[in-house]
CSV table of C-alpha atoms in Angstrom, one decimal:
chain,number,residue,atom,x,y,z
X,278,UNK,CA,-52.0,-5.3,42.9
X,279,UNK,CA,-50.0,-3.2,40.6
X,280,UNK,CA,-49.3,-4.6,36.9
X,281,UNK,CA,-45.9,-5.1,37.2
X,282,UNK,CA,-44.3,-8.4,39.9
X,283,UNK,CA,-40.9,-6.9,40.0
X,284,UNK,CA,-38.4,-4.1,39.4
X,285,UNK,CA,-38.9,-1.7,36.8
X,286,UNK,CA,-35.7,-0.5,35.4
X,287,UNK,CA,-36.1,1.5,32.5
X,288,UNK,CA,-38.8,2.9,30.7
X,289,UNK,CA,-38.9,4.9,27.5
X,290,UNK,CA,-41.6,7.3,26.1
X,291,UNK,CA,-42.8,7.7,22.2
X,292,UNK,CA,-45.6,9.7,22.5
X,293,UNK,CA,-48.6,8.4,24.0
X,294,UNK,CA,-47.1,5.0,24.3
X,295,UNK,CA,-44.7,3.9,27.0
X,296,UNK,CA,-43.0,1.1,27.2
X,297,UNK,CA,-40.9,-0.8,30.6
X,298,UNK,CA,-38.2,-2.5,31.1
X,299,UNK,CA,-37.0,-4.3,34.6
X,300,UNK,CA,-37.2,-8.0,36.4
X,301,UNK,CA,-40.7,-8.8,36.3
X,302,UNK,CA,-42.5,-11.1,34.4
X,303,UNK,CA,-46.2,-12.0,33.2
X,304,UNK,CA,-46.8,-8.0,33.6
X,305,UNK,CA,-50.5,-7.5,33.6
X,306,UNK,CA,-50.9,-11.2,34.1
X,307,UNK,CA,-49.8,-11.4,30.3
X,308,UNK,CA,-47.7,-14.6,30.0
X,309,UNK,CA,-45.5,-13.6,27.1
X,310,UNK,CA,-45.1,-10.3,28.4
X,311,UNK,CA,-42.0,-11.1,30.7
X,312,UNK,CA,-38.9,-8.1,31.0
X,313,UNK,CA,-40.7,-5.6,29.2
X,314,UNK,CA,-44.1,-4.7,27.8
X,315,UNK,CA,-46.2,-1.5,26.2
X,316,UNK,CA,-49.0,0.2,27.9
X,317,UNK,CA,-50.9,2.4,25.4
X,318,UNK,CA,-52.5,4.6,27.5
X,319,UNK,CA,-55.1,1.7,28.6
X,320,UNK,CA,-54.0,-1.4,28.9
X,321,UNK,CA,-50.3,-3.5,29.0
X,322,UNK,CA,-49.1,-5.6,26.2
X,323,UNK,CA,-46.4,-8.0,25.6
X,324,UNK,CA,-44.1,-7.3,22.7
X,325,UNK,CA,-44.0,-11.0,20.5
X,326,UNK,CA,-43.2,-14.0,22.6
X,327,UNK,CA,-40.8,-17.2,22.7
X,328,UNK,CA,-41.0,-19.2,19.6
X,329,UNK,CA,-43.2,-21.5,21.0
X,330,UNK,CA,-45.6,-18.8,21.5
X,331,UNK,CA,-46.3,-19.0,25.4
X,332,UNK,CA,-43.9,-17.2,26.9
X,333,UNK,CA,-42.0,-13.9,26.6
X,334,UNK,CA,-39.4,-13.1,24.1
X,335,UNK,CA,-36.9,-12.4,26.8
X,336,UNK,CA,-36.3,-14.9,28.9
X,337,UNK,CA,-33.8,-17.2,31.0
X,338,UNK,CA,-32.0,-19.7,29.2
X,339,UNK,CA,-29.6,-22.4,30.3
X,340,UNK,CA,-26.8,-20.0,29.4
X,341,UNK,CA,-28.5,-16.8,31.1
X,342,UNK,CA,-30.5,-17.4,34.0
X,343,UNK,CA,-30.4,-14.3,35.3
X,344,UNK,CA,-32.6,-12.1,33.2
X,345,UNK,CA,-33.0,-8.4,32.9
X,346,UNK,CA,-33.8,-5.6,31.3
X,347,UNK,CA,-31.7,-2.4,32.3
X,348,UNK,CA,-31.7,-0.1,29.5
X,349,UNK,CA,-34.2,1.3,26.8
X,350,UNK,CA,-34.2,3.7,24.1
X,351,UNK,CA,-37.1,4.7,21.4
X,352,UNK,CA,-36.5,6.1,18.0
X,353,UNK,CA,-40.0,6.3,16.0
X,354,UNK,CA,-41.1,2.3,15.8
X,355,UNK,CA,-37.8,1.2,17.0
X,356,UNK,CA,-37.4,0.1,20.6
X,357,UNK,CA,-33.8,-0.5,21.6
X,358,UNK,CA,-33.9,-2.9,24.5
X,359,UNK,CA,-30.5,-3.5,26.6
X,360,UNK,CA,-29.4,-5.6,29.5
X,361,UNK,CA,-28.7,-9.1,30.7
X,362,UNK,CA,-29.7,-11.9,28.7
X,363,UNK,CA,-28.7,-14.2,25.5
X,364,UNK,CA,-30.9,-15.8,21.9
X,365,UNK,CA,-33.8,-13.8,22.0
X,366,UNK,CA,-36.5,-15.7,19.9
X,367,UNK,CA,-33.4,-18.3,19.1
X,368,UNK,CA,-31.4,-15.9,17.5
X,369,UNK,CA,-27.8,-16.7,18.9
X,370,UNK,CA,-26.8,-12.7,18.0
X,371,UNK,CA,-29.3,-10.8,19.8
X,372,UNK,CA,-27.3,-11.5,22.6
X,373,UNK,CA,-27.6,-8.1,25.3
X,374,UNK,CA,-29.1,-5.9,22.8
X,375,UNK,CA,-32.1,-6.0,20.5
X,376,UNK,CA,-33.9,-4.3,18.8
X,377,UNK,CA,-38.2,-4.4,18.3
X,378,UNK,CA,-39.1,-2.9,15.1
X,379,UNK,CA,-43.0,-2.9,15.9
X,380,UNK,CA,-43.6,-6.4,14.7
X,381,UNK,CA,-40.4,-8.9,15.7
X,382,UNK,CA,-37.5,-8.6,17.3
X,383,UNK,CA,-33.9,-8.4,15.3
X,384,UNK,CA,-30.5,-9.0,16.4
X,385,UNK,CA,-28.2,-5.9,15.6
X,386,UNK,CA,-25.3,-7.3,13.9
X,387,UNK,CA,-22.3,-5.9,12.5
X,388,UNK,CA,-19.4,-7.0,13.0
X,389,UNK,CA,-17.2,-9.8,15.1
X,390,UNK,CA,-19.1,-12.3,17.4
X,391,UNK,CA,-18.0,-12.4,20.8
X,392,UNK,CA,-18.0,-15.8,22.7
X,393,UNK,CA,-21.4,-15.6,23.8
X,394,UNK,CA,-22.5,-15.1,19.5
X,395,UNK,CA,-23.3,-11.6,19.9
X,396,UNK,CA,-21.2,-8.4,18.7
X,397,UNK,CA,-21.4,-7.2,22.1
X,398,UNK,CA,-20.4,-9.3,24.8
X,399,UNK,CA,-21.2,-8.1,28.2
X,400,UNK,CA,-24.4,-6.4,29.9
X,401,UNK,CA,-25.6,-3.1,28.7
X,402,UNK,CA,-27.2,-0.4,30.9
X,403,UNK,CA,-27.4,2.9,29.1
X,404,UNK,CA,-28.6,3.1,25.3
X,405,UNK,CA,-28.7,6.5,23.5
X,406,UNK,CA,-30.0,7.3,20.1
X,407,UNK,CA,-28.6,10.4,17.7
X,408,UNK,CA,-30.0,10.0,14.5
X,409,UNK,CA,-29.1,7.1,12.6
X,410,UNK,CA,-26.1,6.3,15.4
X,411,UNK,CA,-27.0,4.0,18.1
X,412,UNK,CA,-24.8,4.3,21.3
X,413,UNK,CA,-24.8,1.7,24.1
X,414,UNK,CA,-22.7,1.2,27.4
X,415,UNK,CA,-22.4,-1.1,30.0
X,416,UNK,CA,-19.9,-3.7,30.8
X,417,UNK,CA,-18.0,-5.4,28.1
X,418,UNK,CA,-15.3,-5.6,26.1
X,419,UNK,CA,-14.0,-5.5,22.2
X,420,UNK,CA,-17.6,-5.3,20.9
X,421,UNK,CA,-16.8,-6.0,16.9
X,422,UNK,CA,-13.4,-7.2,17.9
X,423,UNK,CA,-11.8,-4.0,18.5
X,424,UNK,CA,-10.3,-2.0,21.4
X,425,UNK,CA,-13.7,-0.3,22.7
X,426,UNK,CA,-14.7,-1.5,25.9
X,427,UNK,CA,-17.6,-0.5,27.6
X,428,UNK,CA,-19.1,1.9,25.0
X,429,UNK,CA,-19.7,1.2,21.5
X,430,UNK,CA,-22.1,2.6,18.5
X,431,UNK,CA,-24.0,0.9,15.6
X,432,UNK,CA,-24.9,2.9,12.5
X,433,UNK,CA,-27.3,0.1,11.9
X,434,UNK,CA,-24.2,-1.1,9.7
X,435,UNK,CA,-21.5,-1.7,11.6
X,436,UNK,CA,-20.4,-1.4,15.6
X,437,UNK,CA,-17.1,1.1,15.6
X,438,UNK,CA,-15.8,2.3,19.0
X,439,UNK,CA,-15.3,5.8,20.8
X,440,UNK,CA,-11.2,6.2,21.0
X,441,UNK,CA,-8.6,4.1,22.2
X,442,UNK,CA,-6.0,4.3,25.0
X,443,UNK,CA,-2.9,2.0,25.2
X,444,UNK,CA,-4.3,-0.2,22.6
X,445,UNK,CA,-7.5,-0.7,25.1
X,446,UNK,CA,-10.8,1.1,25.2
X,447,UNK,CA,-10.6,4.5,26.4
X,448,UNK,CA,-13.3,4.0,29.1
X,449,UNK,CA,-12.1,1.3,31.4
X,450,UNK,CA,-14.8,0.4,33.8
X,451,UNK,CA,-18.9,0.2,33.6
X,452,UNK,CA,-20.8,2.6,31.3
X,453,UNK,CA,-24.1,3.2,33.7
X,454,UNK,CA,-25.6,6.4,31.5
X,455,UNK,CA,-25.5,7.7,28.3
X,456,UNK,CA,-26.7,11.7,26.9
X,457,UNK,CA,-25.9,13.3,23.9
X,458,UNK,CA,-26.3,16.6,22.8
X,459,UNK,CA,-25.4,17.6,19.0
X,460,UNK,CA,-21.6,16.0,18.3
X,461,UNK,CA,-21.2,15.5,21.8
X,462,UNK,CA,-21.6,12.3,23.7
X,463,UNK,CA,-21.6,12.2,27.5
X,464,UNK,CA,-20.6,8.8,29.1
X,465,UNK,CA,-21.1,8.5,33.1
X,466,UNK,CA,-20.1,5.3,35.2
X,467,UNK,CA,-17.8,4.2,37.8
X,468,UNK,CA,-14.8,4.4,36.4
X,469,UNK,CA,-11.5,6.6,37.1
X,470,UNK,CA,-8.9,8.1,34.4
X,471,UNK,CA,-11.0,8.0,31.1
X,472,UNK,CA,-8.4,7.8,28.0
X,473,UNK,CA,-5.6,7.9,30.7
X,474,UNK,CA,-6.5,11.3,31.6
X,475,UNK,CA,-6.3,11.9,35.9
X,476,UNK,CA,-9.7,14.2,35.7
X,477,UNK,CA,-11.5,12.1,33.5
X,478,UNK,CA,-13.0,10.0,36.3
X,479,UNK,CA,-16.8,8.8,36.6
X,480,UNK,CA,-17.8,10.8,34.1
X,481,UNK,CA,-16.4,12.3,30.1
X,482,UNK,CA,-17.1,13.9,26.7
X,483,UNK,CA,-16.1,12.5,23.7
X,484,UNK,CA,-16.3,14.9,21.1
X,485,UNK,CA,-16.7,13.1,18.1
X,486,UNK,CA,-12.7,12.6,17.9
X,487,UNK,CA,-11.4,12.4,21.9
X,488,UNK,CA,-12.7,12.1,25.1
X,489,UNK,CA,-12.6,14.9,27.0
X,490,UNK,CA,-12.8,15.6,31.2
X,491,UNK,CA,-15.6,17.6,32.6
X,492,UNK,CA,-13.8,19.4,35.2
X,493,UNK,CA,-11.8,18.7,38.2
X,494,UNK,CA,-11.9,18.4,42.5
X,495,UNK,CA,-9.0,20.9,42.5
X,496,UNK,CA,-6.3,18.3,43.7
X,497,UNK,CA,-5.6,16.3,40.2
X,498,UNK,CA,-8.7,14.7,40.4
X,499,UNK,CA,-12.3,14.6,38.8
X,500,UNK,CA,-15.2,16.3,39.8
X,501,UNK,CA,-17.0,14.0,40.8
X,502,UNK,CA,-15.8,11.2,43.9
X,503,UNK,CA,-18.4,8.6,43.1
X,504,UNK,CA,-20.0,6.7,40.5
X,505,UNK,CA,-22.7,8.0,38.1
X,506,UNK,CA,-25.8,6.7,37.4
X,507,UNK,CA,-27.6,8.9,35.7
X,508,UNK,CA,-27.7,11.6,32.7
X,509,UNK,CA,-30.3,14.1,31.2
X,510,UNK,CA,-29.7,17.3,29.1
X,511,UNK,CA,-31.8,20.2,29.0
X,512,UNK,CA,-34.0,20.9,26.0
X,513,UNK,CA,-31.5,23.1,24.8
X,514,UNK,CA,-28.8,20.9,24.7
X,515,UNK,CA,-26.2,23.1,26.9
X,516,UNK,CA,-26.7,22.2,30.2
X,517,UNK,CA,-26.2,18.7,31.2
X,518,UNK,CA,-27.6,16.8,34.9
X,519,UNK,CA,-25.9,14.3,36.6
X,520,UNK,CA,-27.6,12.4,39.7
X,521,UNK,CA,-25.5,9.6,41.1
X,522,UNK,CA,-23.6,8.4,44.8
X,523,UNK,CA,-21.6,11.3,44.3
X,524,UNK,CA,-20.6,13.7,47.2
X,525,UNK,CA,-19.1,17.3,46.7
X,526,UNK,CA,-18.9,17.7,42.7
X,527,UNK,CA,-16.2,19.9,42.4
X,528,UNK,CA,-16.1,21.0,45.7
X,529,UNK,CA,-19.4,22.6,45.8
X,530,UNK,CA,-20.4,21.5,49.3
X,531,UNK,CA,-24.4,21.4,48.5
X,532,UNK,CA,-23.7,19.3,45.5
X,533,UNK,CA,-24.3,16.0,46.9
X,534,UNK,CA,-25.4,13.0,44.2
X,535,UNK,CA,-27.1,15.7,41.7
X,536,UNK,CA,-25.2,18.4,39.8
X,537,UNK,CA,-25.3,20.6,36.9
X,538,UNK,CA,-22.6,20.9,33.9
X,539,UNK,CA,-22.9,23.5,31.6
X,540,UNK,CA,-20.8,26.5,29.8
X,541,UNK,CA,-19.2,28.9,32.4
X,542,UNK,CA,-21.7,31.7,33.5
X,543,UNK,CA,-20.2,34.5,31.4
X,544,UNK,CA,-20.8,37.7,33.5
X,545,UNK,CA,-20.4,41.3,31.8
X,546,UNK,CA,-20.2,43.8,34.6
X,547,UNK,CA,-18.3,47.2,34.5
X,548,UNK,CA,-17.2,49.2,37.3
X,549,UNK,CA,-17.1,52.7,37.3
X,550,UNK,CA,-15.3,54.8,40.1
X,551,UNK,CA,-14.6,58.8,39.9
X,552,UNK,CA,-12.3,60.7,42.2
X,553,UNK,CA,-11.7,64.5,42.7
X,554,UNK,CA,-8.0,65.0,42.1
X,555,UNK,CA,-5.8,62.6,44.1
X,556,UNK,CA,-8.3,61.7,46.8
X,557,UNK,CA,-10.1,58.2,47.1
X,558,UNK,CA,-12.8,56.7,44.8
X,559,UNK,CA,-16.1,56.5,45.1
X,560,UNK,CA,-18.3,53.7,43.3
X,561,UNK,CA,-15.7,50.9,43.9
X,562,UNK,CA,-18.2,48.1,43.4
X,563,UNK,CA,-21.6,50.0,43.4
X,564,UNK,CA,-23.3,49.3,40.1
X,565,UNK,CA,-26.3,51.1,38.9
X,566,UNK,CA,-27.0,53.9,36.1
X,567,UNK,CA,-27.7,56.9,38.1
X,568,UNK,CA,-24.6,57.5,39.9
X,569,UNK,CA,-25.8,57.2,42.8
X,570,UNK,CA,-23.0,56.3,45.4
X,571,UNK,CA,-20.3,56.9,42.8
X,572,UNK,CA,-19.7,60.7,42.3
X,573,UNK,CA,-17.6,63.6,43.8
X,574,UNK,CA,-17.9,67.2,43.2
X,575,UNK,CA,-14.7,70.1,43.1
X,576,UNK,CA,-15.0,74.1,42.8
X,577,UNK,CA,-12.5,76.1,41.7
X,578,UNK,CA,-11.8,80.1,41.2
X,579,UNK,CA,-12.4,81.6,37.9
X,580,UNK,CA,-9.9,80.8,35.5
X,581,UNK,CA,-8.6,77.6,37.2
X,582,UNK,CA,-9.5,74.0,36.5
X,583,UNK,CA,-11.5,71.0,38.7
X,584,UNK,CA,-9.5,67.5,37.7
X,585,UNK,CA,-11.5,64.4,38.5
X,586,UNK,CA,-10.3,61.0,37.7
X,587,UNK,CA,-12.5,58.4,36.3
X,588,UNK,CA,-11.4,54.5,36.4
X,589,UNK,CA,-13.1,51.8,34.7
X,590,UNK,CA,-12.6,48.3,36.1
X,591,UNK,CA,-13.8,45.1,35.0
X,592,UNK,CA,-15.5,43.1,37.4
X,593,UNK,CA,-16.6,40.9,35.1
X,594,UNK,CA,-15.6,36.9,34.3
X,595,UNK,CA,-14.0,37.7,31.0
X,596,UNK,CA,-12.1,40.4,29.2
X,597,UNK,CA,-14.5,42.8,27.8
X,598,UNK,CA,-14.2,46.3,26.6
X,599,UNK,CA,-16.3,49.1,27.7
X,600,UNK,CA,-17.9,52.2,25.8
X,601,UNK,CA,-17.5,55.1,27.4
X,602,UNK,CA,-20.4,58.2,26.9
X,603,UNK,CA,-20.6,61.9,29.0
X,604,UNK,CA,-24.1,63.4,28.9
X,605,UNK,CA,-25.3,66.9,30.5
X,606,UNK,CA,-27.0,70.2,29.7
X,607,UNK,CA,-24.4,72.0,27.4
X,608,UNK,CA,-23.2,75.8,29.3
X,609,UNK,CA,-21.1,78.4,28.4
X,610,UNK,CA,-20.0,79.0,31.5
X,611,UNK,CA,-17.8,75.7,32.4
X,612,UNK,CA,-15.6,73.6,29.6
X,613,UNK,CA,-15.0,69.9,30.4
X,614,UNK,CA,-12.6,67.7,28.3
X,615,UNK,CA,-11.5,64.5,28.8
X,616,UNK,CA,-8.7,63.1,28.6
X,617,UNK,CA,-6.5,59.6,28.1
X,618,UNK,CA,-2.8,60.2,29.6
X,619,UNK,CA,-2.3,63.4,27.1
X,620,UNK,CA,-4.3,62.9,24.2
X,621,UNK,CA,-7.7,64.8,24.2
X,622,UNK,CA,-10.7,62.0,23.7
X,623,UNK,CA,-13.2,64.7,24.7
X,624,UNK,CA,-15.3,64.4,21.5
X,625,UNK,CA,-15.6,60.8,21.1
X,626,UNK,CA,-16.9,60.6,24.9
X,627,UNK,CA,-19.3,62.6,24.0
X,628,UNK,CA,-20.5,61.4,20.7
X,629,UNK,CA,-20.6,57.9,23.2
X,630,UNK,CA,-18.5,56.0,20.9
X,631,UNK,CA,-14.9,55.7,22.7
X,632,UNK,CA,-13.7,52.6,23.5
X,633,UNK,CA,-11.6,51.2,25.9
X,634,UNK,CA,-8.7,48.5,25.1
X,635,UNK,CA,-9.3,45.5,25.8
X,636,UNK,CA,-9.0,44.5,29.7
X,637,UNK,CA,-9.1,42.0,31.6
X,638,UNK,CA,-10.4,40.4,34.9
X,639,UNK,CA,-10.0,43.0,37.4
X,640,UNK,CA,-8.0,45.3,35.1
X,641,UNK,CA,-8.5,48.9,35.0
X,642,UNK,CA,-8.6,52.1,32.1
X,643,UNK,CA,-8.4,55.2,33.5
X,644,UNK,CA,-9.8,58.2,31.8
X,645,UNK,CA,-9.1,62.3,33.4
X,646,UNK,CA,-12.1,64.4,33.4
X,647,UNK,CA,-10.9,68.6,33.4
X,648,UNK,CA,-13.7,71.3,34.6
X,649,UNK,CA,-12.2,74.6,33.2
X,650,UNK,CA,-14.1,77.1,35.6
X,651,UNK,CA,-14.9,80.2,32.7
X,652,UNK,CA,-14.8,84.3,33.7
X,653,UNK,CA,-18.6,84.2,33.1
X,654,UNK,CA,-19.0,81.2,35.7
X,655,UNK,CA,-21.4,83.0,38.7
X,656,UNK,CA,-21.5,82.4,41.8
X,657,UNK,CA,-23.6,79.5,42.6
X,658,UNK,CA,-23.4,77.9,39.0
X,659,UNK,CA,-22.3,74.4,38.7
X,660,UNK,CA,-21.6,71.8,35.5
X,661,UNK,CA,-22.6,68.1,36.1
X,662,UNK,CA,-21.6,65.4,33.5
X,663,UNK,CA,-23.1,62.0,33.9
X,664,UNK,CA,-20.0,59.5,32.2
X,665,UNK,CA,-21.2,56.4,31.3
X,666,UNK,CA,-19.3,52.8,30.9
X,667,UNK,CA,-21.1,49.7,28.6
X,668,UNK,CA,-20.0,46.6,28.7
X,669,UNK,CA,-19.5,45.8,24.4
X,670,UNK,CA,-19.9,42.1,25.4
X,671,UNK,CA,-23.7,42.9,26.8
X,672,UNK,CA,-24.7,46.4,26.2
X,673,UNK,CA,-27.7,46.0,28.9
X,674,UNK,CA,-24.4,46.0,31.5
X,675,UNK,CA,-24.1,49.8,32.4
X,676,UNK,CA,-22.1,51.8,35.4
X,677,UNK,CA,-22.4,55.7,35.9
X,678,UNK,CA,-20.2,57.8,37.8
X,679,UNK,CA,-20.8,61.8,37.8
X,680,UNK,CA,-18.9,64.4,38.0
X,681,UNK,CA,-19.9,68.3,39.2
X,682,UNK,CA,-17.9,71.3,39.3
X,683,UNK,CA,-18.4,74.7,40.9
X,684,UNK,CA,-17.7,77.9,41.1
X,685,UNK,CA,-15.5,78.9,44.2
């Protein structure tokens, strides 16, 4: 049979050595190593025992006789261990949390005893580790005396909370996971209306100074309609995963009990369109660098000019600006100036370095285009410009519309 008798709840990883947390006891058939043991690549181990020496460090007591292990977090030799259960190795402070320092295991004091002896009072189920700052959450209330239920931190000095609300904690209801990334510390649980805030349900950020809500179901609500479970950030820190009994985060049908939170997809995207005179546009919507799909061509008599009407849109998610550049074989026989409302822009098109204002979603900058068709234009000559919009917020984010102009 397997090693393990019982549930497995947590585990945490420092490299080649794991260790588990859960329900089981005598894992490995190792009498002391009861709730949570270390398998270093080849074999289990307990970590220290009872004081008696026979049995495991954590263990049911007459106060706790339901024992487990829920949480666990690593941080170089020291093992955070989190969950149900009171006295480890007689100490009547290492009550729900402990810490194993690689030889013994040490109550984390710091502040005001609850009534079971320990700072914290309650079960903990998510523990979370940011340098020096230990965060912890579960289901308790005024660890250290004070107004923060449910989540807490130890500096390996003293426990402090995360915010207040109406004299409470901010979080009112079971802490189940716990990520953080830089200054920011993700909470998820079962609770609704974090710091008193409607959207704030299930899951927040605090930001080192509030908490904040992570989006919303469109009707006044949070995101997400059912209780998290579980947190994990992506090596980079920006993009957070949340699995849970969730349904529908923020509306998206196919996100059902996993989901993604991370900065808005910024998307730079410039639309060009030309038209010959008054008549429709072509290119509405058609993006690509040749033109292709997006241009119109006039003639004209000697002497008389082709007007073409250029419109940039942006279709992008943000205001951006674009750059606007003409390109085409220099002739003597055509002259084509641009122009914005009256004033002549024709050589900063062509130098590539005019810029639009700044516009936004779905706004648009218009820009004329005027073919002057010369006395020594032939009969059969043309003139084609090639005018060019980059986005300045991503200059790989290009549109081309083109413009040709004949003789008549």
């Amino acid at each position: 049979n397997g090693a393990m008798n019982n549930w497995v709840k947590a585990i945490a990883v420092s490299g080649t050595t794991v260790y588990a947390g859960g329900d089981f006891e005598n894992a490995a058939g190792i009498a002391t190593a009861d709730h949570v043991a270390m398998w270093n690549g080849s074999a289990w181990s307990a970590l220290g025992s009872d004081l008696a020496g026979t049995d495991g460090a954590i263990k049911p007591t007459t106060n706790s006789p339901a024992v487990t292990v829920d949480a666990l977090a690593v941080d170089g030799t020291d093992l955070y261990v989190g969950g149900q259960f009171l006295d480890v190795v007689g100490d009547a402070h290492a009550d729900y949390i402990v810490r194993w320092d690689g030889a013994a295991w040490n109550a984390m004091t710091g502040g005001t005893t609850g009534p079971d002896d320990g700072v914290i009072a309650g079960p903990i189920y998510a523990i979370a580790i940011s340098g020096a700052d230990v965060y912890v959450g579960g289901s308790f209330q005024n660890a250290n005396g004070i107004a923060n239920d449910n989540i807490a931190m130890w500096d390996h000095t003293v426990w402090s909370g995360l915010g207040t609300y109406n004299a409470d904690g901010a979080i009112p209801h079971n802490v189940w996971a716990i990520a953080i990334s830089g200054t920011d510390v993700y909470a998820g649980g079962e609770w609704l209306d974090a710091s008193g805030m409607p959207t704030a349900d299930r899951i927040a950020r605090w930001d080192g100074a509030a908490w904040n809500a992570m989006g919303s179901n469109g009707a006044g609500d949070g995101a997400l309609d059912y209780m998290v479970d579980a947190l994990a950030l992506s090596p980079s820190g920006a993009d957070l995963y949340v699995g849970g009994y969730f349904s529908d985060a923020a509306g998206i049908a196919t996100a059902d009990h996993v989901a993604m939170w991370g900065p808005p997809v910024v998307v730079r995207r410039p639309d060009g369109r030309i038209r010959l005179g008054t008549g429709t546009y072509a290119g509405n919507n058609v993006y690509n660098t040749t033109a292709s799909g997006q241009s119109r061509t006039g003639s004209a008599l000697r002497g008389h000019t082709i007007i073409f009407g250029i419109s940039i849109q942006n279709d992008g998610t943000n205001a951006d600006k674009f750059k606007v550049k003409a390109t085409g074989t220099v002739t003597t026989k055509y002259s084509v100036r641009y122009y914005r409302g009256t004033t002549d822009i024709t050589t900063a098109v062509v130098a590539g370095t005019y810029t639009t204002s700044s516009l936004a979603v779905g706004a648009t900058f218009s820009i004329t285009a005027k073919v002057l068709v010369k006395s020594t234009a032939t009969v059969g000559s043309s003139v084609t410009r090639l005018v060019t919009s980059t986005s300045v917020g991503n200059t790989a984010k290009k549109d081309a519309v083109k413009l040709i102009g004949k003789r008549k």
